[in-house]
PDB file of C-alpha atoms in Angstrom:
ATOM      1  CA  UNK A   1       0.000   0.000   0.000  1.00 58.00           C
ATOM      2  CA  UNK A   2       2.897   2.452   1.355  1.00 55.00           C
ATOM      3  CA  UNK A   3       4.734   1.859  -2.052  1.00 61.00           C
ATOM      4  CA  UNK A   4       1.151   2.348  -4.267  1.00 60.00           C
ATOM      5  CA  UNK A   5       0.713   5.603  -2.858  1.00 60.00           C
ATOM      6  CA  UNK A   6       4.796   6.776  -3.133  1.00 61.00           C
ATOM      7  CA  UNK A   7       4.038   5.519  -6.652  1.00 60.00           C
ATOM      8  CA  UNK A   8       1.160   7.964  -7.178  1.00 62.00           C
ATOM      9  CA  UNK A   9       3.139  11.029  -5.431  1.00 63.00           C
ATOM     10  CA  UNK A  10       6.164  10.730  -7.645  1.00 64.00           C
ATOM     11  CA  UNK A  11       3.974  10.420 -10.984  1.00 63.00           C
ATOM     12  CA  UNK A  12       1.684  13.648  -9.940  1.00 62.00           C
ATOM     13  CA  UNK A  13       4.863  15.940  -9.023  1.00 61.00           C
ATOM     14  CA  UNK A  14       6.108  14.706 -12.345  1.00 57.00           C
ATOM     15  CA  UNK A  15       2.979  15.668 -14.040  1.00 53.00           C
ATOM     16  CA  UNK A  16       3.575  18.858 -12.610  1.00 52.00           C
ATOM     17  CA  UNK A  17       6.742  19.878 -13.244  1.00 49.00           C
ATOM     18  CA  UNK A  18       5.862  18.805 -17.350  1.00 53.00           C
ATOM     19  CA  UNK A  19       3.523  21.988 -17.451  1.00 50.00           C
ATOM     20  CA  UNK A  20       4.239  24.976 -18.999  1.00 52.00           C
ATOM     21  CA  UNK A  21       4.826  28.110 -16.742  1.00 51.00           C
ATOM     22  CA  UNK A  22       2.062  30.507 -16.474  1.00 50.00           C
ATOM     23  CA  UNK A  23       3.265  33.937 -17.561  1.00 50.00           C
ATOM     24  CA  UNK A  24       2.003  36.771 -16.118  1.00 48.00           C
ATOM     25  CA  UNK A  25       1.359  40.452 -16.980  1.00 48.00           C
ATOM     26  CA  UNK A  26       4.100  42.504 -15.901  1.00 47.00           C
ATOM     27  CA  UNK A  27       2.157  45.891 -14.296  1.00 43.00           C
ATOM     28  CA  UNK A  28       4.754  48.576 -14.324  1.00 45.00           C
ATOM     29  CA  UNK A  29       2.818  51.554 -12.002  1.00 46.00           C
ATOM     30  CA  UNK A  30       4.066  55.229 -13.375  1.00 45.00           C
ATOM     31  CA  UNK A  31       3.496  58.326 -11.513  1.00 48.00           C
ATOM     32  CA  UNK A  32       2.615  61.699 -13.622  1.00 48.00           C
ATOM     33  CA  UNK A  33       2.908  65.034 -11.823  1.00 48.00           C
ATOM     34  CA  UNK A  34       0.158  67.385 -12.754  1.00 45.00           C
ATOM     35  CA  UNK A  35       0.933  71.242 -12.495  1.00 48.00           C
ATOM     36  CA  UNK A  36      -2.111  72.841 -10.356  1.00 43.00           C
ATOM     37  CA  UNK A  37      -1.501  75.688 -12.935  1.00 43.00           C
ATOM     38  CA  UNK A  38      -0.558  74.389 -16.136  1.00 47.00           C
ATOM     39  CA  UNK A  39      -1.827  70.994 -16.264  1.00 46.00           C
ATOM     40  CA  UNK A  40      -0.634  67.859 -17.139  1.00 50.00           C
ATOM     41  CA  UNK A  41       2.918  67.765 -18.934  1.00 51.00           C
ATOM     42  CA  UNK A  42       3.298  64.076 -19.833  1.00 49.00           C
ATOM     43  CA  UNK A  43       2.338  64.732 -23.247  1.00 49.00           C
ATOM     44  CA  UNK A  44       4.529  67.168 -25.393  1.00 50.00           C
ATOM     45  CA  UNK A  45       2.391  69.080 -27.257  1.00 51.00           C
ATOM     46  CA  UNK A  46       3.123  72.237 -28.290  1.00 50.00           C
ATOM     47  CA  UNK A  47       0.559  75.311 -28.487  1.00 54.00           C
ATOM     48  CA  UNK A  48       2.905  77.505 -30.969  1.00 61.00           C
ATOM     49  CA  UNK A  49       3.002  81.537 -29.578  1.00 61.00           C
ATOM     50  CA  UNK A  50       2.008  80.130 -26.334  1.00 59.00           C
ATOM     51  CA  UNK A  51       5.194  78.180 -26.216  1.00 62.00           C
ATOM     52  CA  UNK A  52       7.277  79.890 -27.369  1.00 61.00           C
ATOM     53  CA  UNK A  53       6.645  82.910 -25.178  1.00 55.00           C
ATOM     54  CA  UNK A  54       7.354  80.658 -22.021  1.00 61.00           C
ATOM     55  CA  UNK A  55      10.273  79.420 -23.304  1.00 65.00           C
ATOM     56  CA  UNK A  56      11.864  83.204 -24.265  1.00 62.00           C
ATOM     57  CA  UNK A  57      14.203  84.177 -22.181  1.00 72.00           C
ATOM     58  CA  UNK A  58      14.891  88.152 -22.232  1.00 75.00           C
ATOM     59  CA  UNK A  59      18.201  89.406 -21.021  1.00 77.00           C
ATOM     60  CA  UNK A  60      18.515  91.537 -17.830  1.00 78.00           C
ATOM     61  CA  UNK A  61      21.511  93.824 -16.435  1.00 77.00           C
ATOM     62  CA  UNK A  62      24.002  91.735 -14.479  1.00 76.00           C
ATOM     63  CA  UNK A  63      23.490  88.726 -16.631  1.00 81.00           C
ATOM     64  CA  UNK A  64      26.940  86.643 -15.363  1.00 80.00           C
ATOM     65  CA  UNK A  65      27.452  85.676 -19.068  1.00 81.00           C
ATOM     66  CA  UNK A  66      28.173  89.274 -20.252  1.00 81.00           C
ATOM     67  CA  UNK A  67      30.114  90.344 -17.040  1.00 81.00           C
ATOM     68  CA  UNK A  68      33.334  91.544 -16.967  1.00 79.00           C
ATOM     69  CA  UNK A  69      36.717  89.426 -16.272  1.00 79.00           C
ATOM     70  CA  UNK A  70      39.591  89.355 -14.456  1.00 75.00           C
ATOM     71  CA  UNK A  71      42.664  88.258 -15.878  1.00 72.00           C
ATOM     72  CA  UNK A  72      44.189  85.793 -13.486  1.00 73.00           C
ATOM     73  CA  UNK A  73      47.466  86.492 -11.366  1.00 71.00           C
ATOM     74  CA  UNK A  74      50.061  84.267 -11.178  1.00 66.00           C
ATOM     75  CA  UNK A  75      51.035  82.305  -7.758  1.00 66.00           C
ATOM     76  CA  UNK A  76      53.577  84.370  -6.042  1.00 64.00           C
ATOM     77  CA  UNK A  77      56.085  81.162  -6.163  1.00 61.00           C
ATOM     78  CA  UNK A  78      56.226  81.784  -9.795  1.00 60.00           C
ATOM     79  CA  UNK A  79      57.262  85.094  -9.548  1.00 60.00           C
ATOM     80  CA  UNK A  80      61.430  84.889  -9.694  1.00 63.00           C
ATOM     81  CA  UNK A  81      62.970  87.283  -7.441  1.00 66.00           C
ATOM     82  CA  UNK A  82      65.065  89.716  -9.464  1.00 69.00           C
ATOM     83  CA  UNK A  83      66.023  91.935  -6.261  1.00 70.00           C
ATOM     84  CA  UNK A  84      64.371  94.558  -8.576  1.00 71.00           C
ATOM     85  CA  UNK A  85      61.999  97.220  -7.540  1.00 72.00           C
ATOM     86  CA  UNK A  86      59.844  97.091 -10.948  1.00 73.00           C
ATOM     87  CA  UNK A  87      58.369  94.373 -11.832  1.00 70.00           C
ATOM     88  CA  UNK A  88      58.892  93.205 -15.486  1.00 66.00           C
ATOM     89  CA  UNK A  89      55.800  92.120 -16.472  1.00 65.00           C
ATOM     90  CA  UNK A  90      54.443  95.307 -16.072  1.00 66.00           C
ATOM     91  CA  UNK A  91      57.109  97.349 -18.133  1.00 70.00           C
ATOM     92  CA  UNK A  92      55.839  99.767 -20.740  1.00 70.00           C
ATOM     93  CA  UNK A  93      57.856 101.142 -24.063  1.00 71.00           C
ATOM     94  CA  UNK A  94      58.499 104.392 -24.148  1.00 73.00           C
ATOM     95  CA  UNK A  95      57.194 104.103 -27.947  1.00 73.00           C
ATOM     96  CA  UNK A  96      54.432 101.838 -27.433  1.00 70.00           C
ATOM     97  CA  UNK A  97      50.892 102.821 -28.454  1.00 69.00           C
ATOM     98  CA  UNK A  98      49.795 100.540 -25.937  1.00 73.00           C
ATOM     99  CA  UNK A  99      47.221  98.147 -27.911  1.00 79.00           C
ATOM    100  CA  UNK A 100      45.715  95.560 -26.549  1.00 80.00           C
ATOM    101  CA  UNK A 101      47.001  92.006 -26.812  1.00 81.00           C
ATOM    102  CA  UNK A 102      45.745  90.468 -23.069  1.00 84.00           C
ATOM    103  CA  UNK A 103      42.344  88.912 -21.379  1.00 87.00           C
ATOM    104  CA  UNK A 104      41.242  91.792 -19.567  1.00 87.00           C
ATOM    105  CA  UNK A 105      42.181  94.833 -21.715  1.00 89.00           C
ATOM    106  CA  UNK A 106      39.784  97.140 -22.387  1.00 90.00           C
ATOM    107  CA  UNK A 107      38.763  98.614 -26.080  1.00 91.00           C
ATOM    108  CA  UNK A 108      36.576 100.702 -27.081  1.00 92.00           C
ATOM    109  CA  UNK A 109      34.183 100.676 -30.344  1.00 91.00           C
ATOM    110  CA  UNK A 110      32.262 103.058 -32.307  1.00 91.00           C
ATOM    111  CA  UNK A 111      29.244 102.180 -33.512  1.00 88.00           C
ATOM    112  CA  UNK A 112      28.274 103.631 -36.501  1.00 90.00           C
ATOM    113  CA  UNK A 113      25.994 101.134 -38.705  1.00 87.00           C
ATOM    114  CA  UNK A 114      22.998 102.310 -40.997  1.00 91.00           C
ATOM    115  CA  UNK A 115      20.513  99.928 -42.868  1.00 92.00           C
ATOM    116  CA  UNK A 116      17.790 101.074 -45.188  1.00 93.00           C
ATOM    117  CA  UNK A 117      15.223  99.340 -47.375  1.00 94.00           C
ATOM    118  CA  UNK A 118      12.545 100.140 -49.765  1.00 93.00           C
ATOM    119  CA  UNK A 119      10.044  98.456 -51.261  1.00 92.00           C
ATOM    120  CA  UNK A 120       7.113  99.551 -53.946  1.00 93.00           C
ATOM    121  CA  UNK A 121       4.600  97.875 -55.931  1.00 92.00           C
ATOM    122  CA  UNK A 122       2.106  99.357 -58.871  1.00 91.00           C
ATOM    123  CA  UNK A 123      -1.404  97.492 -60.012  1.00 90.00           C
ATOM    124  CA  UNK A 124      -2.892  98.719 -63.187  1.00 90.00           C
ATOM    125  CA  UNK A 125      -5.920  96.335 -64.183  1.00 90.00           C
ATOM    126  CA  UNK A 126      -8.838  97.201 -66.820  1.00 92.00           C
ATOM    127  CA  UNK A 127     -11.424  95.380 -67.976  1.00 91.00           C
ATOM    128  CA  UNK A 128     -14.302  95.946 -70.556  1.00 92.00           C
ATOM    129  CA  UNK A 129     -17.540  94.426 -71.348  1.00 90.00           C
ATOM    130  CA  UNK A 130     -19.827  94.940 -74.249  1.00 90.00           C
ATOM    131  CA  UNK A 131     -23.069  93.562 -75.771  1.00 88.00           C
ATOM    132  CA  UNK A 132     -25.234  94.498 -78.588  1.00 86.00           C
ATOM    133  CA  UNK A 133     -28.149  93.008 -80.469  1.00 83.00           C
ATOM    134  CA  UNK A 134     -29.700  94.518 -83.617  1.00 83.00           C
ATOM    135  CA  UNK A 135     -33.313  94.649 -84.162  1.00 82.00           C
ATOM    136  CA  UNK A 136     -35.205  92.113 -84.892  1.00 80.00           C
ATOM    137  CA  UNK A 137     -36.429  92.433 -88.384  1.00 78.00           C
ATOM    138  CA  UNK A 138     -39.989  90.936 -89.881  1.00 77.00           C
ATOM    139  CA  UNK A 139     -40.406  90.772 -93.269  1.00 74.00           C
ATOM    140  CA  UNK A 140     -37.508  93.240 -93.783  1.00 73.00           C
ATOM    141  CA  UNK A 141     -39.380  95.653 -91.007  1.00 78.00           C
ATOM    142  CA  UNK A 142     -38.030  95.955 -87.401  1.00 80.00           C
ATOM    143  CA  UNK A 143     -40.455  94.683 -84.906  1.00 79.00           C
ATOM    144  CA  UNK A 144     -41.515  97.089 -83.041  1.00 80.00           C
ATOM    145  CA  UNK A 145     -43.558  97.092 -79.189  1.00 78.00           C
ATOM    146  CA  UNK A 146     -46.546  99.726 -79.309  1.00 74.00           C
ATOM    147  CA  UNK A 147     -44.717 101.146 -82.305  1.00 73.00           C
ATOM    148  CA  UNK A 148     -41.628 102.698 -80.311  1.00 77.00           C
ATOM    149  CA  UNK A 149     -39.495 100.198 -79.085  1.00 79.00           C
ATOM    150  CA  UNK A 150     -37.943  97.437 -81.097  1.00 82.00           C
ATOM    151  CA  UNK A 151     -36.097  94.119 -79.670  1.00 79.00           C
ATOM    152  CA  UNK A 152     -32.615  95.412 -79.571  1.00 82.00           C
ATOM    153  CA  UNK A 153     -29.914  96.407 -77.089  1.00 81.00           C
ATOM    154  CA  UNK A 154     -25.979  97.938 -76.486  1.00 85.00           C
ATOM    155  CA  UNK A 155     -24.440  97.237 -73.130  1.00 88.00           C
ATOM    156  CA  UNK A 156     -20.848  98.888 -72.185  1.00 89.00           C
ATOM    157  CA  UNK A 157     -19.228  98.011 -69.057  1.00 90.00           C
ATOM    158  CA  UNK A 158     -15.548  99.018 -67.624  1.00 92.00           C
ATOM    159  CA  UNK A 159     -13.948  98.493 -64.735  1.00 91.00           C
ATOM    160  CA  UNK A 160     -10.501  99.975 -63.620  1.00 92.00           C
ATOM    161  CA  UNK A 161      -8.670  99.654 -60.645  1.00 89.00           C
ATOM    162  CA  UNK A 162      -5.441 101.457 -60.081  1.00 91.00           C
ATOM    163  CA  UNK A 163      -2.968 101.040 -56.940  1.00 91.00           C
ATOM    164  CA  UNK A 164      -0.065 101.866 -55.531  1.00 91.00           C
ATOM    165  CA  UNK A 165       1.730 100.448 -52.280  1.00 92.00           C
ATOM    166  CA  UNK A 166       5.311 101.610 -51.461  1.00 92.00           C
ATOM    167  CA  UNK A 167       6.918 100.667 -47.899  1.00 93.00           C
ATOM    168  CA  UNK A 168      10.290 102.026 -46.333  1.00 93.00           C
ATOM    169  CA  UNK A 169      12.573 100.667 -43.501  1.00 92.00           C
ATOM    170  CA  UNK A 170      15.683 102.496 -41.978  1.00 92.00           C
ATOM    171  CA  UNK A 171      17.661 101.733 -38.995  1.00 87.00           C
ATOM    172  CA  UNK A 172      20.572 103.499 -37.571  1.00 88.00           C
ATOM    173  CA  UNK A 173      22.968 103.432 -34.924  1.00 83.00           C
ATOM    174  CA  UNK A 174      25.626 105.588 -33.652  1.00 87.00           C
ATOM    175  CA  UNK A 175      27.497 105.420 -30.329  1.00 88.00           C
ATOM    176  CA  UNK A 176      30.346 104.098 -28.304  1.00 90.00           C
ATOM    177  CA  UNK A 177      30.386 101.057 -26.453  1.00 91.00           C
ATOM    178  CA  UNK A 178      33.547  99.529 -24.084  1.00 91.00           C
ATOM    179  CA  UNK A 179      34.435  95.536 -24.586  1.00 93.00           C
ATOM    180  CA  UNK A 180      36.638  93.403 -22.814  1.00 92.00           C
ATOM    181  CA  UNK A 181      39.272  90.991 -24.064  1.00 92.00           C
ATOM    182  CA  UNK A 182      37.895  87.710 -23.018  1.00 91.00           C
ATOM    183  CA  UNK A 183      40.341  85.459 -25.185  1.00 91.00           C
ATOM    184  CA  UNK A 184      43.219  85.591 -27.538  1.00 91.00           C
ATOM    185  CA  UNK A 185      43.234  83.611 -30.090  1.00 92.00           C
ATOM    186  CA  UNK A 186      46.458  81.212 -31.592  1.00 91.00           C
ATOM    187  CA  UNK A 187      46.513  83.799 -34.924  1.00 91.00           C
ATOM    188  CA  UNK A 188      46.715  86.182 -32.477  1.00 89.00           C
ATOM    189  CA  UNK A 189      43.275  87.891 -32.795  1.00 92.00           C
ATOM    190  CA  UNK A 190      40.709  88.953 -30.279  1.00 93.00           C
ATOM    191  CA  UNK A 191      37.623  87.831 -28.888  1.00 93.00           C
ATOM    192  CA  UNK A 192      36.094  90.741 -27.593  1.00 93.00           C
ATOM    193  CA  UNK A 193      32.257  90.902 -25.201  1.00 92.00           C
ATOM    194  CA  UNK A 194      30.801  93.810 -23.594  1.00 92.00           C
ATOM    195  CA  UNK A 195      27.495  95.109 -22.974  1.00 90.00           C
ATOM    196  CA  UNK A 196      25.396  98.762 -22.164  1.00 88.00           C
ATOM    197  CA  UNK A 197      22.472  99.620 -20.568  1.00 86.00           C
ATOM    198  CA  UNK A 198      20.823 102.886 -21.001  1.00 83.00           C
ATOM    199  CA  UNK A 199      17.704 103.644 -18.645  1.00 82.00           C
ATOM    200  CA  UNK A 200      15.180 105.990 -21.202  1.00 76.00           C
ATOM    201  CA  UNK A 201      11.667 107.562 -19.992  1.00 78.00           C
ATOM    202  CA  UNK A 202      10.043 104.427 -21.467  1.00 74.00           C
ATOM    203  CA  UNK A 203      12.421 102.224 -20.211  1.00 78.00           C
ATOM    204  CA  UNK A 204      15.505 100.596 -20.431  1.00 79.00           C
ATOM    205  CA  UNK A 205      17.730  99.874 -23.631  1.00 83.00           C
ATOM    206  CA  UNK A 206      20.613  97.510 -24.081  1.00 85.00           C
ATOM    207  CA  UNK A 207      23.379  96.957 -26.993  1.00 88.00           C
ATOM    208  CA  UNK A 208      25.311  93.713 -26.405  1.00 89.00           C
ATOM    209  CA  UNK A 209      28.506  93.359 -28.527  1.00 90.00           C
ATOM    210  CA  UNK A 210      30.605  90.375 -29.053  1.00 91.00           C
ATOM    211  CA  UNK A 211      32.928  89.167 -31.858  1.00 92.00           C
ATOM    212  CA  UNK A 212      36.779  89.177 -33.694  1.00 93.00           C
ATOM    213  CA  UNK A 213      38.551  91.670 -34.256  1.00 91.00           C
ATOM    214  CA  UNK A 214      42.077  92.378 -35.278  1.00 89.00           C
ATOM    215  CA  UNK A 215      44.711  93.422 -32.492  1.00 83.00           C
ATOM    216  CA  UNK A 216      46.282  95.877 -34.976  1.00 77.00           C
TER     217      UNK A 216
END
């Protein structure tokens, strides 16, 4: 009896293990954070002027990208002692014009740039229209209506249109504006940056300047 029954244990755990696995629905749980003000963001969509007026960013004064550097100074146990009471780094020609060639030196640019477009257009159209019938004729007779009018007609019609549209842009500026020498370059030109920023009664106005220029 005790070796009936092991016989029936060992063939149902084999009958289990032959069965295929169950597979089972992986549930991955995601959390979406919903703005009280905007909404919900999971889903890029994009409204166009709405957009892109979120994403402008206008410049202010003190922006750290357009502020000024400082050239860096060398560790003091670099400096060779000379016994000397001038320092040679700082020596000057007597003939130099004193241009600068170093991160840090100051230049300063005139502005002096004028644009100016124009733009005209001329429309000349015309158009005529005519119809005419000639009497209707009987027996070689018009035919008349109560003896005065006959069946006939002349119809003139013209149109004309005439326009003109002309438009005109100009900008100009004039001014002066100090930069900064924020790199020099291996052909030995300069990478110049600076800003300004004028308060008016309406407000305030900035010019931003960066670019090459020659050292010469």
């Amino acid at each position: 009896m005790k070796r009936i029954c092991l016989l029936a244990l060992i063939t149902t755990m084999s009958g289990c293990a032959m069965l295929e696995p169950i597979e089972t629905d992986e549930v991955t749980q995601a959390t979406t954070v919903v703005d009280a003000v905007e909404g919900d963001k999971s889903k890029d969509e994009s409204s166009g002027i709405v957009d892109t007026l979120r994403g402008r960013n206008d410049p202010v004064a003190g922006d750290p990208a357009w502020a000024p550097i400082h050239p860096k100074q060398k560790p003091e146990h670099y400096a060779a002692a000379t016994g000397s009471l001038f320092s040679p780094e700082h020596i000057t020609d007597l003939y130099d014009d004193s241009k600068p060639r170093g991160i840090g030196d100051i230049i300063t640019v005139t502005l002096d740039e004028t644009t100016s477009a124009t733009k005209s257009a001329n429309a000349d159209l015309s158009k005529t229209n005519e119809a005419q019938m000639d009497p209707l004729q009987v027996g070689g007779e018009e035919l008349k209506v109560g003896g005065k009018y006959n069946f006939s007609y002349d119809l003139n019609n013209t149109n004309t249109f005439a326009g003109d549209s002309s438009a005109k842009q100009s900008n100009s500026i004039s001014g002066y504006i100090t930069v900064e020498v924020i790199e020099v370059l291996a052909n030995g030109n300069l990478v110049i940056r600076g800003e300004k920023w004028m308060t008016l009664n309406t407000g305030d106005e900035y010019i931003r300047l960066s670019g090459t220029i020659r050292p010469d």
